[in-house]
JSON list of C-alpha atoms in Angstrom, two decimals:
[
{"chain": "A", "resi": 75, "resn": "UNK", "atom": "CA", "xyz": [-13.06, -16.90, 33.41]},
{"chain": "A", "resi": 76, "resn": "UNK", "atom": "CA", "xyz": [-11.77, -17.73, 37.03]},
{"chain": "A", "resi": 77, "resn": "UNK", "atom": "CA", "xyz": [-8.24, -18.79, 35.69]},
{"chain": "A", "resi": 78, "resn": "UNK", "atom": "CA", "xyz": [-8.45, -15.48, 33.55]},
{"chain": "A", "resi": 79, "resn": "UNK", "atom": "CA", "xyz": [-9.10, -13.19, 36.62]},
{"chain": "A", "resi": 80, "resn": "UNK", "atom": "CA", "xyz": [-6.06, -14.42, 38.36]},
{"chain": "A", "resi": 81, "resn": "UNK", "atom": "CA", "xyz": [-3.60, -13.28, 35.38]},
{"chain": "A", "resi": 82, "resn": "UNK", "atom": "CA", "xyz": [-1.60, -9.90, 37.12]},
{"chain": "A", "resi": 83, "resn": "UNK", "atom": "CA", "xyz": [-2.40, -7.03, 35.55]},
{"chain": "A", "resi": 84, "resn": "UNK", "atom": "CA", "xyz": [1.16, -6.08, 34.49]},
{"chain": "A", "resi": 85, "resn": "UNK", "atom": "CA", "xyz": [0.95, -9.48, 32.10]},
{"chain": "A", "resi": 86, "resn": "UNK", "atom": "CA", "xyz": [-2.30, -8.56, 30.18]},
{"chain": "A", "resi": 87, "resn": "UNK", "atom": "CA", "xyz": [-2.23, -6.49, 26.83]},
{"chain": "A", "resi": 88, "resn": "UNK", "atom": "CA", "xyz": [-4.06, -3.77, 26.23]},
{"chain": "A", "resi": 89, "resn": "UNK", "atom": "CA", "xyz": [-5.05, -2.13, 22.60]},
{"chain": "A", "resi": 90, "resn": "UNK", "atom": "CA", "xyz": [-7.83, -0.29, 21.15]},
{"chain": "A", "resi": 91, "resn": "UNK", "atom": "CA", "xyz": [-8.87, 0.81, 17.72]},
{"chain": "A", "resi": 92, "resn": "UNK", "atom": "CA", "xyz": [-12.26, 2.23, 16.25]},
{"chain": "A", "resi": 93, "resn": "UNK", "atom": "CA", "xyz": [-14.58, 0.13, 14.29]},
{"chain": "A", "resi": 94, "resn": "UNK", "atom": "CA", "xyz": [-15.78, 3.00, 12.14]},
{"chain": "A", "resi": 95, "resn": "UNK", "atom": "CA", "xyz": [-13.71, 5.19, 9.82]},
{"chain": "A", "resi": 96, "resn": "UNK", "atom": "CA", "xyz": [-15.05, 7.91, 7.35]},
{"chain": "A", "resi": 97, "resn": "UNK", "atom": "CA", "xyz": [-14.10, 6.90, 3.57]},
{"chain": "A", "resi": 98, "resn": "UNK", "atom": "CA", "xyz": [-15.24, 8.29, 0.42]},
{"chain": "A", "resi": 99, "resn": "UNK", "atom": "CA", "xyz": [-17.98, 6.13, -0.96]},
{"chain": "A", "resi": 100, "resn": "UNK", "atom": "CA", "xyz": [-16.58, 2.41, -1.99]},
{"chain": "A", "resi": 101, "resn": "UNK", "atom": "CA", "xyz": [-17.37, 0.18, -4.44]},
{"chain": "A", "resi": 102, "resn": "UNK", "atom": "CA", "xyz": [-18.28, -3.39, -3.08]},
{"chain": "A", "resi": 103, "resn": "UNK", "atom": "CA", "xyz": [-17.58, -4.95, -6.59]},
{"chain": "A", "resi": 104, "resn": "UNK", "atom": "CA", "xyz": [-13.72, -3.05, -6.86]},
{"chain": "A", "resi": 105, "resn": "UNK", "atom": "CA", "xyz": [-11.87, -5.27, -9.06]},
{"chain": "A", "resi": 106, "resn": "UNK", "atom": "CA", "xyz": [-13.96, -7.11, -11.49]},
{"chain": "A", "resi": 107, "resn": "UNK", "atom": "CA", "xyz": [-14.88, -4.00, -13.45]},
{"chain": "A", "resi": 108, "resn": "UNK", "atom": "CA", "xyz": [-17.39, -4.35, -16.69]},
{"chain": "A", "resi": 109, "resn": "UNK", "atom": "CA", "xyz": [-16.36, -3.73, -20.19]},
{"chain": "A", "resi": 110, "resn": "UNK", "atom": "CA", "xyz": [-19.10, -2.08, -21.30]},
{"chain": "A", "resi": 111, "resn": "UNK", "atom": "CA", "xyz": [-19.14, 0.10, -18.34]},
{"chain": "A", "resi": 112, "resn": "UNK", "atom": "CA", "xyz": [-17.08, 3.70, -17.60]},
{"chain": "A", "resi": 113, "resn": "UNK", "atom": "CA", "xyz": [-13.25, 3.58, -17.66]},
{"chain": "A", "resi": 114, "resn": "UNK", "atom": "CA", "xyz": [-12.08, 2.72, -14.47]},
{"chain": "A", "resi": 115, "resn": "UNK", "atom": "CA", "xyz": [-9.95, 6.42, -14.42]},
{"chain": "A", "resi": 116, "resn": "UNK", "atom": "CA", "xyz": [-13.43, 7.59, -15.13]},
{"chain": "A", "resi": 117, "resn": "UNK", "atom": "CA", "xyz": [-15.08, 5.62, -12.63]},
{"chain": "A", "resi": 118, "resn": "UNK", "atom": "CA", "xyz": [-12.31, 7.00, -10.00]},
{"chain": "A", "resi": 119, "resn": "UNK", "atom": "CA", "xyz": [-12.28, 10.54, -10.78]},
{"chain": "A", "resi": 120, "resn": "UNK", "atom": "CA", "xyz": [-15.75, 10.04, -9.55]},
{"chain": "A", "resi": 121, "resn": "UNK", "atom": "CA", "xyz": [-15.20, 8.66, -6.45]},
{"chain": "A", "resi": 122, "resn": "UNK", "atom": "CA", "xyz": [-12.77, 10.93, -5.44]},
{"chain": "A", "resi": 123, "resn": "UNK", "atom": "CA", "xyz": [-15.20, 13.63, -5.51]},
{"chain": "A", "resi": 124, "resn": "UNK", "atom": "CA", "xyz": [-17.79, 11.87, -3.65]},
{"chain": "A", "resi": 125, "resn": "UNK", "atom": "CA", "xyz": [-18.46, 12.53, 0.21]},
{"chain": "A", "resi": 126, "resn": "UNK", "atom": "CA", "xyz": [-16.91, 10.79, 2.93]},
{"chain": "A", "resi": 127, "resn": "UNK", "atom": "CA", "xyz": [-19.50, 8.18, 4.58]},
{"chain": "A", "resi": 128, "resn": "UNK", "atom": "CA", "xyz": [-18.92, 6.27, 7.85]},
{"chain": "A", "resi": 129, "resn": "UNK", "atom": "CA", "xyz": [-18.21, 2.64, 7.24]},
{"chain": "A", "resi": 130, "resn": "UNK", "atom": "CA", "xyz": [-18.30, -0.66, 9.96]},
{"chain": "A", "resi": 131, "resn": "UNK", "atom": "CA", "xyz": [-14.98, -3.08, 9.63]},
{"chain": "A", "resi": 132, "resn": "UNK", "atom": "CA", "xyz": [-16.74, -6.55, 9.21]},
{"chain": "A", "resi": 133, "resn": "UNK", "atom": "CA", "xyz": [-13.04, -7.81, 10.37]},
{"chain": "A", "resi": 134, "resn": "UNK", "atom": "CA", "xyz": [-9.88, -7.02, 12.05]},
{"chain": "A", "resi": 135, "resn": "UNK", "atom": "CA", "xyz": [-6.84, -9.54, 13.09]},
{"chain": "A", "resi": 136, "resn": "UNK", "atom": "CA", "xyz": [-5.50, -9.66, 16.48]},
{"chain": "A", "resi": 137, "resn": "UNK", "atom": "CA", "xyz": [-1.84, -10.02, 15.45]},
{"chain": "A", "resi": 138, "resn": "UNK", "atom": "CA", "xyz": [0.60, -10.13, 18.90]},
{"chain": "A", "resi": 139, "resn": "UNK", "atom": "CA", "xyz": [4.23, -9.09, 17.49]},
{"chain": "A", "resi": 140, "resn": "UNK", "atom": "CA", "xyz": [6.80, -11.53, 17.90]},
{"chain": "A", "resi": 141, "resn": "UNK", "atom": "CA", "xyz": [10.01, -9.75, 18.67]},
{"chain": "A", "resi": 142, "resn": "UNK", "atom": "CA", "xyz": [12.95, -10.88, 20.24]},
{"chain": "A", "resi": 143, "resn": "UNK", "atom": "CA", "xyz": [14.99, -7.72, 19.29]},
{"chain": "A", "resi": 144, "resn": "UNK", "atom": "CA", "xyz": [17.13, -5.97, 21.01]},
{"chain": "A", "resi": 145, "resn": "UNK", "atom": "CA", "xyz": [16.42, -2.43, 21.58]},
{"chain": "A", "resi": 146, "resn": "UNK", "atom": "CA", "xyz": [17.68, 0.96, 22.91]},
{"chain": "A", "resi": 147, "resn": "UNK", "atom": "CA", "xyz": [16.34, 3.85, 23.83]},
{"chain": "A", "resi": 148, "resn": "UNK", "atom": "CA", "xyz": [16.95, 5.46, 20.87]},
{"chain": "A", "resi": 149, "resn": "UNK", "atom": "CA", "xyz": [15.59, 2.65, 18.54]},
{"chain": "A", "resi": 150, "resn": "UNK", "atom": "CA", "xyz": [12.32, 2.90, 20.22]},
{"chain": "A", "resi": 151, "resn": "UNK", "atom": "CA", "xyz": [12.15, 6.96, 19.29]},
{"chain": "A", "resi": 152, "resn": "UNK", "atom": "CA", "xyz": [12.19, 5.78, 15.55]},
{"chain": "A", "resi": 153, "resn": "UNK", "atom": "CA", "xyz": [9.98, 4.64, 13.37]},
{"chain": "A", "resi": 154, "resn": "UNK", "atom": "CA", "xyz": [7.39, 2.44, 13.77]},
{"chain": "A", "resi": 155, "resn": "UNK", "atom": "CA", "xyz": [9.04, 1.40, 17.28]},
{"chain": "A", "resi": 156, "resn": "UNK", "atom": "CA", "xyz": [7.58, 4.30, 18.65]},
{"chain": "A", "resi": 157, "resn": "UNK", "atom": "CA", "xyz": [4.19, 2.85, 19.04]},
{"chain": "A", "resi": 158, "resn": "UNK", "atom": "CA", "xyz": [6.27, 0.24, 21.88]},
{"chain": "A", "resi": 159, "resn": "UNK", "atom": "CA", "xyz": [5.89, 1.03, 25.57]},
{"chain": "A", "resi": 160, "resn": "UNK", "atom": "CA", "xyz": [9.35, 1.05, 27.11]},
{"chain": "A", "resi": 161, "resn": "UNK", "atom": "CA", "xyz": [9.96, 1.25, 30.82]},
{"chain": "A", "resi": 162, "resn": "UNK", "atom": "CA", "xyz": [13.69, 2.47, 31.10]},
{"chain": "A", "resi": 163, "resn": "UNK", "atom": "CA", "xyz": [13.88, 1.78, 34.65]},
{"chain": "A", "resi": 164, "resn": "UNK", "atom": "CA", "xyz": [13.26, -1.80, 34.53]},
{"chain": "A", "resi": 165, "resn": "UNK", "atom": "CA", "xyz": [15.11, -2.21, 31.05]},
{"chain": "A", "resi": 166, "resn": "UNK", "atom": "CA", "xyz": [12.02, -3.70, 29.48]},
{"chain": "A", "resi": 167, "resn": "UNK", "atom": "CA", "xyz": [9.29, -2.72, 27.09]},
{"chain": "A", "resi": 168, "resn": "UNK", "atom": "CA", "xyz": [5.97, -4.03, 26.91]},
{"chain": "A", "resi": 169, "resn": "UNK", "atom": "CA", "xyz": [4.97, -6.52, 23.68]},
{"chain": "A", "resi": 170, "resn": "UNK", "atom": "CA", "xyz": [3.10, -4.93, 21.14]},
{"chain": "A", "resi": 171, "resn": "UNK", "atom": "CA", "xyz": [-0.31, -6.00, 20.25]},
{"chain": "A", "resi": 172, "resn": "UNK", "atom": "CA", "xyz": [-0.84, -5.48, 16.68]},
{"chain": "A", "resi": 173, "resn": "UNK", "atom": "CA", "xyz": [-4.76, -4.53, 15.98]},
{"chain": "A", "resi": 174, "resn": "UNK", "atom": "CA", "xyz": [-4.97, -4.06, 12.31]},
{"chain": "A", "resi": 175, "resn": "UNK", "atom": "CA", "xyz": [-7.02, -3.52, 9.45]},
{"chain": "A", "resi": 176, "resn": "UNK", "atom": "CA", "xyz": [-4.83, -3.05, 7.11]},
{"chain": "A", "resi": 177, "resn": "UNK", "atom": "CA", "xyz": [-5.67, -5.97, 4.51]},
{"chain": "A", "resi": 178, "resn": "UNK", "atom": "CA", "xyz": [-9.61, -5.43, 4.28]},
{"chain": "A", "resi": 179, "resn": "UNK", "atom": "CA", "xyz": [-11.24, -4.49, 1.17]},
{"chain": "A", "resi": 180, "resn": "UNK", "atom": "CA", "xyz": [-13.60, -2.66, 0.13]},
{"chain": "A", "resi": 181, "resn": "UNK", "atom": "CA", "xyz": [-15.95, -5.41, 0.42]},
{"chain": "A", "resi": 182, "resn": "UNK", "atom": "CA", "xyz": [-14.93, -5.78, 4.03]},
{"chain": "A", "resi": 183, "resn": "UNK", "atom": "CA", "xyz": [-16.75, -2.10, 4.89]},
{"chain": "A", "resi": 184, "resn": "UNK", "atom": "CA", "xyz": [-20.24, -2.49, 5.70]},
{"chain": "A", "resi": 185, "resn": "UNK", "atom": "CA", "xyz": [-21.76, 1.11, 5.32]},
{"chain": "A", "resi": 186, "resn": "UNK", "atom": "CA", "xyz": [-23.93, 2.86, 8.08]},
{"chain": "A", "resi": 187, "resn": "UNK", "atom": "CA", "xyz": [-26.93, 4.30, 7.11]},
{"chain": "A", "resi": 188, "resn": "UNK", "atom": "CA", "xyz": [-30.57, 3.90, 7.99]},
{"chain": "A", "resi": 189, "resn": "UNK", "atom": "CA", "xyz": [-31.27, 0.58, 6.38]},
{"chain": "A", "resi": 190, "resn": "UNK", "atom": "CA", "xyz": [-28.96, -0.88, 9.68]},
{"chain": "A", "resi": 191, "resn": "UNK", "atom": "CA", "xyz": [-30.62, 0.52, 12.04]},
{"chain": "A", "resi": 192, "resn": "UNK", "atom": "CA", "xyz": [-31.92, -2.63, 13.18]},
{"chain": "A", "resi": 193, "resn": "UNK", "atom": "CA", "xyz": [-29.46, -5.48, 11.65]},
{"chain": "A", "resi": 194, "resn": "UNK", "atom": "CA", "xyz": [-26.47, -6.85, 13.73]},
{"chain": "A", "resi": 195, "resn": "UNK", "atom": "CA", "xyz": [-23.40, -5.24, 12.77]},
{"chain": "A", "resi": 196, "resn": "UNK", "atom": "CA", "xyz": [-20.81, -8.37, 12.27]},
{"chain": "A", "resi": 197, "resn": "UNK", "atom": "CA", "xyz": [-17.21, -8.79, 13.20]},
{"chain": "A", "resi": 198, "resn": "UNK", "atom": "CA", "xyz": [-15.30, -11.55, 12.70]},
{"chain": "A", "resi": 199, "resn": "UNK", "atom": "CA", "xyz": [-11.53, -11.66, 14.86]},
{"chain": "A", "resi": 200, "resn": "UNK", "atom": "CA", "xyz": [-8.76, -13.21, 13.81]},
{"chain": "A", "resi": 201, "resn": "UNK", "atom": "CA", "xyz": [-5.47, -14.25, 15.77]},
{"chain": "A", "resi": 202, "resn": "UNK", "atom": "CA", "xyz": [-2.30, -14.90, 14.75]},
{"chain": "A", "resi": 203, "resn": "UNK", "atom": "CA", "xyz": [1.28, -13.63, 15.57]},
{"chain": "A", "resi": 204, "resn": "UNK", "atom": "CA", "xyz": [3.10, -11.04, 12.73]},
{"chain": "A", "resi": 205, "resn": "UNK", "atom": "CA", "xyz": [7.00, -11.04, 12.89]},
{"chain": "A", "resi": 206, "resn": "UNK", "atom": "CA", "xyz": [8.42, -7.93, 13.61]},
{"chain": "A", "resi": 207, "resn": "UNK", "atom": "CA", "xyz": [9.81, -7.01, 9.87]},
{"chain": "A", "resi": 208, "resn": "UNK", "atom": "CA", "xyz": [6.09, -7.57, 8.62]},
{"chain": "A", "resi": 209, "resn": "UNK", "atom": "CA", "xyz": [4.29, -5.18, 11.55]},
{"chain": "A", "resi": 210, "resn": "UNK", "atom": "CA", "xyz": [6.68, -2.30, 10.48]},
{"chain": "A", "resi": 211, "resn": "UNK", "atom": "CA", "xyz": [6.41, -2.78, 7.12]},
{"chain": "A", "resi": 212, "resn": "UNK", "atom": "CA", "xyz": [2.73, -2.58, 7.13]},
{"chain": "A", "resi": 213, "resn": "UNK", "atom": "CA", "xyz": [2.60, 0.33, 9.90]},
{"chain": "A", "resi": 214, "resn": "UNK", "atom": "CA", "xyz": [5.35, 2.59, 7.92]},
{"chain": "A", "resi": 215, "resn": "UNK", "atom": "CA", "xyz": [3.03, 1.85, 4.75]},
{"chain": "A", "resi": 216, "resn": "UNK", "atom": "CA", "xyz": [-0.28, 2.75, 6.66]},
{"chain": "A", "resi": 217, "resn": "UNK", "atom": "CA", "xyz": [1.86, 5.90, 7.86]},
{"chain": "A", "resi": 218, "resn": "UNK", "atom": "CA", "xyz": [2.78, 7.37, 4.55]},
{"chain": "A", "resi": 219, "resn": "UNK", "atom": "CA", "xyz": [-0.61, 6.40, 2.84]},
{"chain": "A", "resi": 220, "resn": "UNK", "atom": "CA", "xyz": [-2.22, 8.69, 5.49]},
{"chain": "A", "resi": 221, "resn": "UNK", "atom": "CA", "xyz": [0.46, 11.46, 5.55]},
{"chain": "A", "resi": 222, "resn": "UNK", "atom": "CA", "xyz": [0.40, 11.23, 1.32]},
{"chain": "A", "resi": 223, "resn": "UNK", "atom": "CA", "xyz": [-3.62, 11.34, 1.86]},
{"chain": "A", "resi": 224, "resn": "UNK", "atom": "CA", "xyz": [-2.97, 14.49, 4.69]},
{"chain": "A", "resi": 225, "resn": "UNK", "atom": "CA", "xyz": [-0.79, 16.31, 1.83]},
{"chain": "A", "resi": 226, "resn": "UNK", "atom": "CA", "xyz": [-3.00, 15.53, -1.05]},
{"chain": "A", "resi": 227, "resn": "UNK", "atom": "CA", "xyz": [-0.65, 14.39, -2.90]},
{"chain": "A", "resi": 228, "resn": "UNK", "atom": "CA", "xyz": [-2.34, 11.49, -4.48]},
{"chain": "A", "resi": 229, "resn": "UNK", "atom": "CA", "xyz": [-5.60, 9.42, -3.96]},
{"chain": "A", "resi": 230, "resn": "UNK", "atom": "CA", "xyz": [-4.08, 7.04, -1.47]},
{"chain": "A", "resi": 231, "resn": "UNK", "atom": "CA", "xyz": [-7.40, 5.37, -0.80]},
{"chain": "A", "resi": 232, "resn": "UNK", "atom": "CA", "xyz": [-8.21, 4.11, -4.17]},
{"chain": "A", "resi": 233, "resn": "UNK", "atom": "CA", "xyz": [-4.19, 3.44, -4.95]},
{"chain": "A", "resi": 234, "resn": "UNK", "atom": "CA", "xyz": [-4.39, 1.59, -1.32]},
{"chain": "A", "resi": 235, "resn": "UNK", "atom": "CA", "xyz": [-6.64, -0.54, -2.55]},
{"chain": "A", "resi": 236, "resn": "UNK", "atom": "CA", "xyz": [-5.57, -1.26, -5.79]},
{"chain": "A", "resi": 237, "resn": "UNK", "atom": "CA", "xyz": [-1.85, -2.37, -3.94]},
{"chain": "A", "resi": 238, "resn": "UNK", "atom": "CA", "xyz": [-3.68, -4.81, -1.74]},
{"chain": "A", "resi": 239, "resn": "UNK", "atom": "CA", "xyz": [-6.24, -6.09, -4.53]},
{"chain": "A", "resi": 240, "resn": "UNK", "atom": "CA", "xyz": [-2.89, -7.14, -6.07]},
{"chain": "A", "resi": 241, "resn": "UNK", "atom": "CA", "xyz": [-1.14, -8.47, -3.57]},
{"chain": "A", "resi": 242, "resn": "UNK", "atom": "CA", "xyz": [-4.52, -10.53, -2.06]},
{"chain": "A", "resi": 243, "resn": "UNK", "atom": "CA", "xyz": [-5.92, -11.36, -5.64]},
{"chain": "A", "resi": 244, "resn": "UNK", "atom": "CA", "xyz": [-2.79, -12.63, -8.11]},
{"chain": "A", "resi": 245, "resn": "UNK", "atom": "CA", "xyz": [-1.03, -15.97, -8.02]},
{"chain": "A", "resi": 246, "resn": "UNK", "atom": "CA", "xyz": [2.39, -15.08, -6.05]},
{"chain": "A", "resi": 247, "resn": "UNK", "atom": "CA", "xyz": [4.08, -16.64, -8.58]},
{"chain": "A", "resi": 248, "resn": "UNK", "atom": "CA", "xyz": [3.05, -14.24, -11.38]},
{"chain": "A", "resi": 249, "resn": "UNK", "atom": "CA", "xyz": [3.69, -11.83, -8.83]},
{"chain": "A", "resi": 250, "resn": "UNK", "atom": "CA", "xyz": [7.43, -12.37, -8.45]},
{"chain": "A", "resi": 251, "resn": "UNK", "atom": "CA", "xyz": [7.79, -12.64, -12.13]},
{"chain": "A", "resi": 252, "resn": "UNK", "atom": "CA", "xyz": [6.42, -9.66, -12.94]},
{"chain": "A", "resi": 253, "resn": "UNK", "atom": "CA", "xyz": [8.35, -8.13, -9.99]},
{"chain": "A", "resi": 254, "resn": "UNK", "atom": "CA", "xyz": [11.68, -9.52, -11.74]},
{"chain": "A", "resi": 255, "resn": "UNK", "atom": "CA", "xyz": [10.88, -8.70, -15.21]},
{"chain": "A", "resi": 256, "resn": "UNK", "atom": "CA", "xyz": [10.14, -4.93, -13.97]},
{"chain": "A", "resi": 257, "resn": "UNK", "atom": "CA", "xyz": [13.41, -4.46, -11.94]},
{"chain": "A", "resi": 258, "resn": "UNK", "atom": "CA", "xyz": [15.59, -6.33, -14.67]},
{"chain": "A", "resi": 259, "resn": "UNK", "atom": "CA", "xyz": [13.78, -4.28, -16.98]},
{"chain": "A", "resi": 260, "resn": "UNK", "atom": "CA", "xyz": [14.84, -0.97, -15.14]},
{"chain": "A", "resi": 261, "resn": "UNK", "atom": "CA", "xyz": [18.34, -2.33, -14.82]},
{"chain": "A", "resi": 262, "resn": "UNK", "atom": "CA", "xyz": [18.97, -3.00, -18.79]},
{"chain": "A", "resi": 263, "resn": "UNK", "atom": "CA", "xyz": [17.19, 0.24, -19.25]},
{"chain": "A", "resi": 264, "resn": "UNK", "atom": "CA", "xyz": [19.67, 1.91, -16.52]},
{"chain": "A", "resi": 265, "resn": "UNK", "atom": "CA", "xyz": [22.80, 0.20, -18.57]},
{"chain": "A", "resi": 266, "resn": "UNK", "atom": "CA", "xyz": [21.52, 1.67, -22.03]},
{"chain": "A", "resi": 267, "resn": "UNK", "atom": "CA", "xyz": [21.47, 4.90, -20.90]},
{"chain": "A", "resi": 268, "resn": "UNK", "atom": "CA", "xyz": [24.91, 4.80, -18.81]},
{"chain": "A", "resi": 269, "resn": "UNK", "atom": "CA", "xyz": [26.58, 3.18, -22.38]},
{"chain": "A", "resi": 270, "resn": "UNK", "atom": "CA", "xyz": [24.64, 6.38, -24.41]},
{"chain": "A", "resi": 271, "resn": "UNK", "atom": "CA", "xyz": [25.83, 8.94, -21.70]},
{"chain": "A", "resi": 272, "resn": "UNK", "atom": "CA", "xyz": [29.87, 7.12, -22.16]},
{"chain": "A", "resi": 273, "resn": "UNK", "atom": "CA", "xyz": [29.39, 6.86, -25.82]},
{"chain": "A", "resi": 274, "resn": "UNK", "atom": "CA", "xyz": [28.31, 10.52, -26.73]},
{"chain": "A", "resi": 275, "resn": "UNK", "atom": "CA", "xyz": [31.03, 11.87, -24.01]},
{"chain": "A", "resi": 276, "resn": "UNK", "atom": "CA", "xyz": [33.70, 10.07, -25.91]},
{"chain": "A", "resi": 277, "resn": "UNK", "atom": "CA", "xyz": [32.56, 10.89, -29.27]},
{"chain": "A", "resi": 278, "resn": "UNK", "atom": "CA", "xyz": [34.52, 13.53, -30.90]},
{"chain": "A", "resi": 279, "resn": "UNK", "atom": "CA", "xyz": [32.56, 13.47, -34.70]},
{"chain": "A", "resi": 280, "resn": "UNK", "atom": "CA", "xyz": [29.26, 12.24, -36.06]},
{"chain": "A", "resi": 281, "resn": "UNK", "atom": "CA", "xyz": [31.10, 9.77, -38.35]},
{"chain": "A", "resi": 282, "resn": "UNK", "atom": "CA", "xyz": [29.59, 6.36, -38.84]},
{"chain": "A", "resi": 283, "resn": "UNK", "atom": "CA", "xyz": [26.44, 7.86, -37.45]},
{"chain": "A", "resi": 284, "resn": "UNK", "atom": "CA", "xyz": [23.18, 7.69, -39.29]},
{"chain": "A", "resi": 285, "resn": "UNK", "atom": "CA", "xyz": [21.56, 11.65, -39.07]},
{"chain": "A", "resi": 286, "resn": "UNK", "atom": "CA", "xyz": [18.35, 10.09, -40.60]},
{"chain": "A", "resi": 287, "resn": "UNK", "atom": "CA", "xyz": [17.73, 6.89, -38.30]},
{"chain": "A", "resi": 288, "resn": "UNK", "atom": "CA", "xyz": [18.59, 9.62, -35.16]},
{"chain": "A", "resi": 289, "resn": "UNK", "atom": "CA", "xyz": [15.93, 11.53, -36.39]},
{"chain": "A", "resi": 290, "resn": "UNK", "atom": "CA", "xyz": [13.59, 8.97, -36.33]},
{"chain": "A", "resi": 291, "resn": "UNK", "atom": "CA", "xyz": [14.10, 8.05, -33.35]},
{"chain": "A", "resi": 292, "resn": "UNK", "atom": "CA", "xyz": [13.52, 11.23, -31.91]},
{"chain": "A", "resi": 293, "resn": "UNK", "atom": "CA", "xyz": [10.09, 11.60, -33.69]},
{"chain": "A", "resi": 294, "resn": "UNK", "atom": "CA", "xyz": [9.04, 8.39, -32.88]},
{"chain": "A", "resi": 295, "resn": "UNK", "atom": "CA", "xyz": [10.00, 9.05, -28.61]},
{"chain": "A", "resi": 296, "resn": "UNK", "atom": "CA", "xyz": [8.16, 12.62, -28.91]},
{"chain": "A", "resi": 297, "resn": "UNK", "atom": "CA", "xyz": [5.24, 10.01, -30.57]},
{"chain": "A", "resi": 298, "resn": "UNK", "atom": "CA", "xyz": [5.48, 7.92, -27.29]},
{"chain": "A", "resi": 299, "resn": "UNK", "atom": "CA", "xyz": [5.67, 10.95, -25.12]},
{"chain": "A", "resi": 300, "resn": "UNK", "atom": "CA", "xyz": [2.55, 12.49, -26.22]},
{"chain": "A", "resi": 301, "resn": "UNK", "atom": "CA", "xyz": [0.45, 9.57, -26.28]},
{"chain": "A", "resi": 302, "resn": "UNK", "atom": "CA", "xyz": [1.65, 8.72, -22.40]},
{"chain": "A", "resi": 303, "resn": "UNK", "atom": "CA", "xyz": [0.81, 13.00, -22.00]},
{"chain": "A", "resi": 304, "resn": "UNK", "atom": "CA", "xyz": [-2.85, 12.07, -23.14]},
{"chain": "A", "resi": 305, "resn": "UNK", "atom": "CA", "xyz": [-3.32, 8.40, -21.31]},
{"chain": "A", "resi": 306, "resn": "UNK", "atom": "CA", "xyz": [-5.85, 8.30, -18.69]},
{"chain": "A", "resi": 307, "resn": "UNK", "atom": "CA", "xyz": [-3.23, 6.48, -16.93]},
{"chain": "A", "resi": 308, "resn": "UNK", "atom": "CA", "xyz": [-0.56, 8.86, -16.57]},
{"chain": "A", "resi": 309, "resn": "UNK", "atom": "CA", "xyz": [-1.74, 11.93, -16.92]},
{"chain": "A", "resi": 310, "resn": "UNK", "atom": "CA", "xyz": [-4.81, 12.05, -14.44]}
]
């Protein structure tokens, strides 16, 4: 404690965040839902009509940003840079001390209500530096979940979530290959329909071209259409 005391103010890092935030009611057991039970879209229209309740973070993580960037006064108007203290007149700017709770669960929310009243609350810190690509990435992310969530545009709670359940829960590996097989996926699906769009541009007769096999594949896309209209998935 002495040695601590004798650290200048101007060197020590200051950052606060609340241990309580209002969320609609969670479920503890989010991700290992039961067959026999609701569908999970039923299960979550549910939940988004429930009332907000005030939950305890069990954890948050200390994270200290490690930046040896180079930055203007302009750059630190932007973006997630705003949240750095410049001081103009010394050409400095403060570190940033990352507090965040952006990776706990539902799980990780201990709900307070009248069976705590006289249990310890835990909270378990963590420390460990962030680089500076990973801080903004996850404060531009926590920035348009709660501006999406402000607009009520979608349910960015549960879709939060579901992101980080994801990310935490599969095998990295699978991860990147599904990533892969989605965006080469989306680019053979983006060359089809450029070679469609060039070939019916061009064409100048329907010769050589099947009227009954086009028809069928219309009716079988307005098939595909309406069952993705009616999904649970899509269409609530």
């Amino acid at each position: 404690l002495g040695a601590a005391q004798d650290v200048p103010p101007s060197q020590v890092l200051q950052e606060s965040m609340p241990l309580t935030i209002k969320l609609r009611e969670l479920n503890a057991e989010a991700g290992a839902e039961n067959l026999f039970q609701d569908s999970p879209q039923a299960l979550a229209d549910t939940a988004k009509n429930r009332a907000k309740v005030t939950y305890w973070k069990t954890k948050l993580q200390v994270r200290p940003v490690y930046d040896f960037q180079i930055h203007t006064a302009s750059s630190l108007a932007s973006g997630p840079f705003r949240r750095l203290k410049g001081h103009p007149e010394l050409g400095v700017y403060t570190p940033h001390l990352y507090l965040s709770d952006f990776w706990l669960l539902e799980k990780e929310y201990t709900p307070l209500n009248e069976t705590l009243a006289e249990s310890p609350l835990n909270l378990t810190l963590s420390y460990e530096t962030i680089s500076l690509w990973k801080w903004s990435l996850q404060t531009q992310m926590a920035d348009q979940w709660m501006q999406q969530s402000e607009w009520g545009l979608t349910d960015t709670q549960r879709d939060s979530f579901m992101l980080k359940r994801l990310i935490l829960d599969t095998n990295p590996w699978i991860l990147a290959f599904s990533g892969a097989f989605i965006a080469m996926h989306t680019l053979f699906s983006m060359l089809a329909f450029k070679n469609d769009i060039q070939f019916w541009a061009k064409n100048e007769s329907m010769q050589g071209l099947s009227a009954r096999s086009m028809v069928i594949s219309w009716f079988c896309q307005v098939i595909t259409g309406l069952y993705l209209l009616d999904s649970q998935e899509t269409s609530k």
